[in-house]
Coordinates of C-alpha atoms in Angstrom, one line a residue:
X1 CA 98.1 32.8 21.4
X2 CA 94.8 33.8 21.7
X3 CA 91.8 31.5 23.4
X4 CA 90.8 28.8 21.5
X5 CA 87.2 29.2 23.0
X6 CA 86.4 32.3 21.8
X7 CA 86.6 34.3 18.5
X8 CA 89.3 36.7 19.0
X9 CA 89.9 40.6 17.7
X10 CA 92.7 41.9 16.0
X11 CA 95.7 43.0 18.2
X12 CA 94.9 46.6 16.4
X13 CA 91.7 47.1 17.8
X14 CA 91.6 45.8 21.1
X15 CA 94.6 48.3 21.6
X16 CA 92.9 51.3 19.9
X17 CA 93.1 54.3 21.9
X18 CA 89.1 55.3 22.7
X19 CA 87.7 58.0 20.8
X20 CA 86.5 60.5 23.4
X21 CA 83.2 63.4 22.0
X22 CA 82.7 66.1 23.7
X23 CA 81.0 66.2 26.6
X24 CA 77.0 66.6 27.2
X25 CA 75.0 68.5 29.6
X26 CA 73.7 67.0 32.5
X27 CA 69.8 66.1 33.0
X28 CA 67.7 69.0 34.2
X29 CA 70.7 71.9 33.8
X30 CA 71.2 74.0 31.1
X31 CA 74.5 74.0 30.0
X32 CA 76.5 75.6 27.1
X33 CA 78.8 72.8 25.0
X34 CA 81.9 74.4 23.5
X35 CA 83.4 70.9 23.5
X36 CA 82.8 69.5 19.9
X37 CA 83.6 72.3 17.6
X38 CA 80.4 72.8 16.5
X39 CA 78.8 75.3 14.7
X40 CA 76.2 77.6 17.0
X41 CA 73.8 78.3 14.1
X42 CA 71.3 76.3 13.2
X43 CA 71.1 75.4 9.8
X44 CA 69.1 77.7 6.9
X45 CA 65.4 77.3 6.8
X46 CA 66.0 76.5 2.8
X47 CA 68.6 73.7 4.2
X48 CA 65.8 72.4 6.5
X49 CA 63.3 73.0 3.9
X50 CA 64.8 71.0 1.4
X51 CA 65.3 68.2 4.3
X52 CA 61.9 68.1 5.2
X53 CA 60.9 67.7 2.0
X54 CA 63.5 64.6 1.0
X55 CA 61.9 63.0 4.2
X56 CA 58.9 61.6 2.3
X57 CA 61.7 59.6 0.2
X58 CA 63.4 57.5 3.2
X59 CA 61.8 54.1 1.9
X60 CA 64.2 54.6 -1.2
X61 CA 68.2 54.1 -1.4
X62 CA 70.2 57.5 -1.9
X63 CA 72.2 57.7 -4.5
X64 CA 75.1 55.9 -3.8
X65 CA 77.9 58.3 -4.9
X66 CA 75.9 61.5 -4.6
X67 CA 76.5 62.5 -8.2
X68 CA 74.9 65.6 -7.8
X69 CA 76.4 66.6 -4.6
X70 CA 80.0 65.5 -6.0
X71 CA 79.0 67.9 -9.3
X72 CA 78.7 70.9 -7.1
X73 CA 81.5 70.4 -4.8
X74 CA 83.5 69.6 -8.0
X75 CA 82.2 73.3 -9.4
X76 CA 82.9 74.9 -6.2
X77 CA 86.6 74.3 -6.6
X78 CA 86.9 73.8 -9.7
X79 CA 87.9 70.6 -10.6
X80 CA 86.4 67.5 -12.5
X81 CA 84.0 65.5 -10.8
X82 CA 85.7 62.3 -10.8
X83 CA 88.5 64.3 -8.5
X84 CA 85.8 64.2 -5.9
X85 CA 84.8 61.2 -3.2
X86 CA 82.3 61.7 -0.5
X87 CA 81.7 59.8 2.5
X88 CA 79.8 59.6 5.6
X89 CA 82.0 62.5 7.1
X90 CA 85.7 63.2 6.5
X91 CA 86.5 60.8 9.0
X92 CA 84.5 58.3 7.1
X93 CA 86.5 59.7 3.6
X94 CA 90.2 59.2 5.5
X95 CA 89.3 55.9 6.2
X96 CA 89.0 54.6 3.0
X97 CA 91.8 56.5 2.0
X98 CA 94.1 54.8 4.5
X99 CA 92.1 51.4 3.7
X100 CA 93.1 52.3 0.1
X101 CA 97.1 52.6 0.0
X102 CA 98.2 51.0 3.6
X103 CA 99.5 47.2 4.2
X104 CA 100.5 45.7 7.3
X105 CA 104.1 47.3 8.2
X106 CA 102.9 50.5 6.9
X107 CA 103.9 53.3 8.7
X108 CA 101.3 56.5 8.9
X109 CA 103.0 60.2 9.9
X110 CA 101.1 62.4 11.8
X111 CA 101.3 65.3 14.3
X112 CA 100.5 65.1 17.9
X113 CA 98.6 66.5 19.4
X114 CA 96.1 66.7 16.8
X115 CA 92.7 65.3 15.3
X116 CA 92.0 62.4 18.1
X117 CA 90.7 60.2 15.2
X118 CA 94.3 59.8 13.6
X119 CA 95.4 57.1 15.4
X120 CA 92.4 55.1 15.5
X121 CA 91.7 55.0 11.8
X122 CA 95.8 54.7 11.3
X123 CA 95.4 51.4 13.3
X124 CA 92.2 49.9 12.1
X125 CA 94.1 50.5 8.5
X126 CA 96.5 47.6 9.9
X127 CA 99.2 50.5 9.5
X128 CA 101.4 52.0 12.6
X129 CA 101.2 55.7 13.2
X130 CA 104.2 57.8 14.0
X131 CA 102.9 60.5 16.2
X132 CA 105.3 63.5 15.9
X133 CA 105.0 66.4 18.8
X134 CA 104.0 69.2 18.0
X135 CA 106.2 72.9 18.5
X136 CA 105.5 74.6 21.6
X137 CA 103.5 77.1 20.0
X138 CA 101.3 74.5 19.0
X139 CA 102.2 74.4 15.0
X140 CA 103.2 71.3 13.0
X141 CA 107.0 70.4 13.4
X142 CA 107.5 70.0 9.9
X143 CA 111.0 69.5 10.0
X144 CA 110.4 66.8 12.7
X145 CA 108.0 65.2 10.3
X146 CA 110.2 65.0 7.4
X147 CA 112.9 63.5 9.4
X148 CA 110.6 60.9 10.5
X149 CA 109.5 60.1 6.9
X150 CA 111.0 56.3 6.2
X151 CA 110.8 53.6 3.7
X152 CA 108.1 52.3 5.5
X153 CA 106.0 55.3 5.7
X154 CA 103.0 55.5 3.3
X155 CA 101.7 58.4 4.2
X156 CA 102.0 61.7 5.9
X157 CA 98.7 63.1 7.6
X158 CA 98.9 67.5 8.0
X159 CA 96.2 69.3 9.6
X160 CA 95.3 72.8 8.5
X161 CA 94.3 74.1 11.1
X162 CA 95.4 72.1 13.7
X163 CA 92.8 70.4 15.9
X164 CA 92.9 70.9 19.0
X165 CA 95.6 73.4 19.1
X166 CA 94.7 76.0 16.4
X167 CA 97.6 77.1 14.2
X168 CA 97.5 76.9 9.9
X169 CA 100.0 75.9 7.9
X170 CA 101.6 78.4 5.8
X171 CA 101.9 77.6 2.2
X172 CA 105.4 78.1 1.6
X173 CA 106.0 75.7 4.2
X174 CA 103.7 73.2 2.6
X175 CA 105.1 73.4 -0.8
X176 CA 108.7 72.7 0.6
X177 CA 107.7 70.0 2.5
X178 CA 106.3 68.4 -0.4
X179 CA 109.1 69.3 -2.5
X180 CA 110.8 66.9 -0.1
X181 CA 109.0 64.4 0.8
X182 CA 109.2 60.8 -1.9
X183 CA 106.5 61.3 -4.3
X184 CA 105.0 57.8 -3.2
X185 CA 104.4 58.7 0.1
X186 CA 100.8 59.9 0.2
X187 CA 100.4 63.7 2.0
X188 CA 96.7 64.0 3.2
X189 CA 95.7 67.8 4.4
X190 CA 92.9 67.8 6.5
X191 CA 91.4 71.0 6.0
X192 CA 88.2 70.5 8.5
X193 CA 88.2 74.1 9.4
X194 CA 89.8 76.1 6.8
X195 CA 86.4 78.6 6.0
X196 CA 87.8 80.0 9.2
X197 CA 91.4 81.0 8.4
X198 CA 92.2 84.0 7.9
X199 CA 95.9 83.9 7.6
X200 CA 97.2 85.1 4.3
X201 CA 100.0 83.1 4.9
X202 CA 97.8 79.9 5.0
X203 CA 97.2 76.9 2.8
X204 CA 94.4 76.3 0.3
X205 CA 95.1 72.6 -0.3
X206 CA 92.9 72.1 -3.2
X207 CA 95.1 73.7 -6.0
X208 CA 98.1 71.4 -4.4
X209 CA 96.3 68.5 -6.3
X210 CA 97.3 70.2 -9.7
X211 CA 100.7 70.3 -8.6
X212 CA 101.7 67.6 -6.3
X213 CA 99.9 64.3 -7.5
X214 CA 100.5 62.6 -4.0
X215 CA 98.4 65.2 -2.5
X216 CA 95.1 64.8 -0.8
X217 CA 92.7 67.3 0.3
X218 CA 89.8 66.5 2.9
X219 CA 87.0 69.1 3.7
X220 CA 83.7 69.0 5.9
X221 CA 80.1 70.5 5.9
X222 CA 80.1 69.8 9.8
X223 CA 81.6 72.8 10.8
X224 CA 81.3 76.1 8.8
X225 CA 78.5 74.3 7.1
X226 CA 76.8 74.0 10.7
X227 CA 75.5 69.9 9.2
X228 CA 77.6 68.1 12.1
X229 CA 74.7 65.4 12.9
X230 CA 74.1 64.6 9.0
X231 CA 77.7 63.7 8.4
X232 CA 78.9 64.9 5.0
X233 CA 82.7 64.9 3.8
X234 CA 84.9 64.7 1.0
X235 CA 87.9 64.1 -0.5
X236 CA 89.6 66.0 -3.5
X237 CA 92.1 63.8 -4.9
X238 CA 93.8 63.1 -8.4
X239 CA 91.4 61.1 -10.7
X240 CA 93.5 57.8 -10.7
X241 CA 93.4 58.0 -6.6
X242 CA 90.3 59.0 -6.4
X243 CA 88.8 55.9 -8.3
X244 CA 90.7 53.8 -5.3
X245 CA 89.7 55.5 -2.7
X246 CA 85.8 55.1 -4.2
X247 CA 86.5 51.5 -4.4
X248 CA 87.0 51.4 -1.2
X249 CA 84.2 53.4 0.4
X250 CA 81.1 51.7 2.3
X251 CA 78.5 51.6 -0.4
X252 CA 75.4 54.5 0.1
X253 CA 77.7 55.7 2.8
X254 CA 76.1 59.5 2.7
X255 CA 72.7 59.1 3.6
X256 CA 70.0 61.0 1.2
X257 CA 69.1 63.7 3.7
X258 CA 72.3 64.3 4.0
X259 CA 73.2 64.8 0.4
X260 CA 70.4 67.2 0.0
X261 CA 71.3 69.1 2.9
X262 CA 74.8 69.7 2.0
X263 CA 73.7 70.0 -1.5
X264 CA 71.1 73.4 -0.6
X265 CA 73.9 74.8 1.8
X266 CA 76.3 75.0 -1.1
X267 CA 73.6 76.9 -3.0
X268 CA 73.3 79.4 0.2
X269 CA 77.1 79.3 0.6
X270 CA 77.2 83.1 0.3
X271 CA 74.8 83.5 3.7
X272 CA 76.9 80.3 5.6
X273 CA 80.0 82.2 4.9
X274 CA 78.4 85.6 6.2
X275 CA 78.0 83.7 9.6
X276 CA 81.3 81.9 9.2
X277 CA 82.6 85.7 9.1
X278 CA 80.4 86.3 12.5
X279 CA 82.3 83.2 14.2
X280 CA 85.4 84.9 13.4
X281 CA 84.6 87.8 14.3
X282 CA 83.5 86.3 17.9
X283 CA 86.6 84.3 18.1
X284 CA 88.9 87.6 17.5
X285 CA 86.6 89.2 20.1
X286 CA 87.6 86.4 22.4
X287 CA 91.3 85.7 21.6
X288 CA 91.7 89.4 22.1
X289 CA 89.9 89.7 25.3
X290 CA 92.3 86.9 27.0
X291 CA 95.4 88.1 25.6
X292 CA 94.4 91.4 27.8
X293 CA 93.9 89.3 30.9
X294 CA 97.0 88.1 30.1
X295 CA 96.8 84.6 28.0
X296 CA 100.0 83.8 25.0
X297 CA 97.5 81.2 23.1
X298 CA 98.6 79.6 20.2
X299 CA 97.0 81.4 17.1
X300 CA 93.6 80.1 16.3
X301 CA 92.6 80.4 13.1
X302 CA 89.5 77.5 13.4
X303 CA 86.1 77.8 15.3
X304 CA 88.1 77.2 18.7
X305 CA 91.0 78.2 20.9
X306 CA 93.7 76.2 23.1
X307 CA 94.5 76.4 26.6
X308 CA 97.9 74.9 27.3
X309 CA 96.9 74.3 30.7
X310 CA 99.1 71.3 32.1
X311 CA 98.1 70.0 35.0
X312 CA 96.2 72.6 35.3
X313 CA 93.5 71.5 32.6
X314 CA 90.9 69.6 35.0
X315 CA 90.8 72.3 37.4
X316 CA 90.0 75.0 34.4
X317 CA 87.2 72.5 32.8
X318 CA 85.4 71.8 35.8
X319 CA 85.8 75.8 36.7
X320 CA 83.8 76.0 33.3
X321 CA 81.5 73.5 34.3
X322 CA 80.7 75.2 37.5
X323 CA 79.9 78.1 35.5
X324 CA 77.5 76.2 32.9
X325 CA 80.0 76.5 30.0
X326 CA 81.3 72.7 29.3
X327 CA 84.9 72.7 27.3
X328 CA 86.9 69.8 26.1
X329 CA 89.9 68.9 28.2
X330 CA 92.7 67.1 27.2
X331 CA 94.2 64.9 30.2
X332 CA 97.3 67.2 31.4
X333 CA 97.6 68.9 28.3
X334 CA 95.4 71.6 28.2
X335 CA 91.7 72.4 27.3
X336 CA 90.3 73.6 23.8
X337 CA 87.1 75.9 23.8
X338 CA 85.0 75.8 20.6
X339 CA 84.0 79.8 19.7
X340 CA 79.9 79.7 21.1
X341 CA 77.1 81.7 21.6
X342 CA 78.4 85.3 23.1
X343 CA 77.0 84.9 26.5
X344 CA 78.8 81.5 26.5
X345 CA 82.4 82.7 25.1
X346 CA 82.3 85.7 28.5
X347 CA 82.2 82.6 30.7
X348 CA 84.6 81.6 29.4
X349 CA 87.0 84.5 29.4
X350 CA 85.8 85.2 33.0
X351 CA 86.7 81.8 33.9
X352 CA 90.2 82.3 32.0
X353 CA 90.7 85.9 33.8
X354 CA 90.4 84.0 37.6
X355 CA 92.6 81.5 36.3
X356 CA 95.6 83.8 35.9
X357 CA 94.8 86.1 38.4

């Protein structure tokens, strides 16, 4: 029972796992920060143009579902608008989603490890998540997943590619999974990075909407779209699930500068996707360069790479630290490294060349 003397928090929160960023630079030392996955460029002078010119309008209340933002999003890929939800970030967007379709007693499938947020926004739901290891290779056990699919489960959450660990999912494998998962069980694809795959083999979630109506799709702008500290995501889901899922949002949840922002950068998509092919290149440069040294890293197909360090992983972060390169670390599991400036990513290959030698 809880104390009668003071107002007491939900069971589910007070045992949330805490939600750990990436880690800062200290005071008065220049550092690099690999540890948050975000984009090195800063964003196009037309992007911070058109922000500096929605600036005069801060008195006044965005729009509150960013019609025109969901209009070009919706033309991007195709789709109608009312497929399209946006939110304050795609963590924000799954959320509401979860909010949407879970009851207490729920049970939420997801891959571990993976995106750090899963079981925190699983929780908060009032749902229980059903974290399901990963392969050694650092790919979704599908099969794994499936099996742990029950009448409880409401939905399944897939992430292509997998954060922290790199992999995509292929699309055959996707299609079969679906094939066999209940159709009332809700499949969410969190495609955060997916402007940087360049498997063949790999998803595209959004046509899976057309086919698979329990299919969700959730995209960014934070990451190929280099608009991490305005907070822009979005959901492409069919119409009838979409309308829920807007229900549920936070009203005016994406801010007006941020609308505009990510509105401009999908008119300069062609020149974002020229330095999203520049990332790429860099991260090939790098993933290359260790497997000469030596490294088997899983295959990175987002704007980072894995280290399955063990216990190793402390000792290799604060080796990067030492060098002025911060990385994230993952208690005894290993150590991802977002793809950075070029002086940065040596470092860290340097760094990865002493550690194996």
């Amino acid at each position: 029972m809880p104390s009668q003397d003071r107002v007491a928090l939900r069971e589910a929160i007070t045992s949330l796992p805490a939600y750990v960023p990436g880690a800062r630079g200290g005071v008065g030392r220049f550092s690099y920060k690999l540890s948050s996955n975000e984009n090195p460029f800063p964003p196009l002078p037309g992007v911070l143009a058109a922000v500096a010119d929605a600036a005069a309008d801060l008195n006044r209340y965005p729009d509150m579902y960013a019609g025109e933002l969901v209009e070009a999003i919706a033309a991007l890929h195709g789709v109608k608008p009312g497929r399209v939800v946006v939110g304050n970030g795609s963590v924000a967007v799954l959320e509401f989603v979860l909010d949407a379709v879970c009851e207490t007693g729920d049970e939420v499938v997801y891959p571990w490890r993976s995106f750090e947020a899963y079981p925190i926004v699983v929780s908060v739901a009032g749902a229980s998540g059903v974290p399901v290891p990963l392969l050694p290779d650092g790919r979704h056990d599908l099969d794994a997943m499936l099996a742990a699919v029950t009448d409880r489960t409401r939905a399944v959450l897939l992430c292509s590619p997998n954060n922290p660990t790199g992999p995509a999912l292929a699309g055959d494998d996707i299609r079969s999974f679906l094939a066999a998962v209940p159709s009332h069980v809700l499949v969410l694809l969190d495609e955060a990075y997916t402007e940087f795959v360049r498997d063949p083999r790999a998803i595209d979630g959004v046509p899976l909407v057309d086919d698979a109506p329990n299919v969700v799709v959730l995209r960014t702008f934070s990451k190929a779209y280099g608009l991490a500290g305005l907070r822009v995501g979005y959901a492409v889901a069919r119409t009838r699930l979409a309308d829920g899922f807007r229900a549920a949002s936070t009203p005016f949840g994406v801010n007006a500068l941020a609308q505009v922002a990510a509105l401009e950068s999908l008119r300069e998509r062609p020149a974002l996707l020229a330095r999203v092919d520049e990332l790429v290149a860099e991260r090939d440069r790098v993933t290359s360069a260790l497997a000469a040294h030596g490294w088997d890293l899983p295959d990175a197909q987002g704007n980072f790479v894995w280290f399955g360090l063990g216990e190793r992983t402390s000792a290799f972060a604060k080796a990067c630290v030492e060098e002025g390169v911060i990385v994230r670390p993952f208690g005894a599991e290993g150590a991802r490294v977002t793809i950075g400036e070029r002086e940065a990513n040596d470092v860290v290959i340097d760094v990865a060349r002493r550690f194996l030698s």
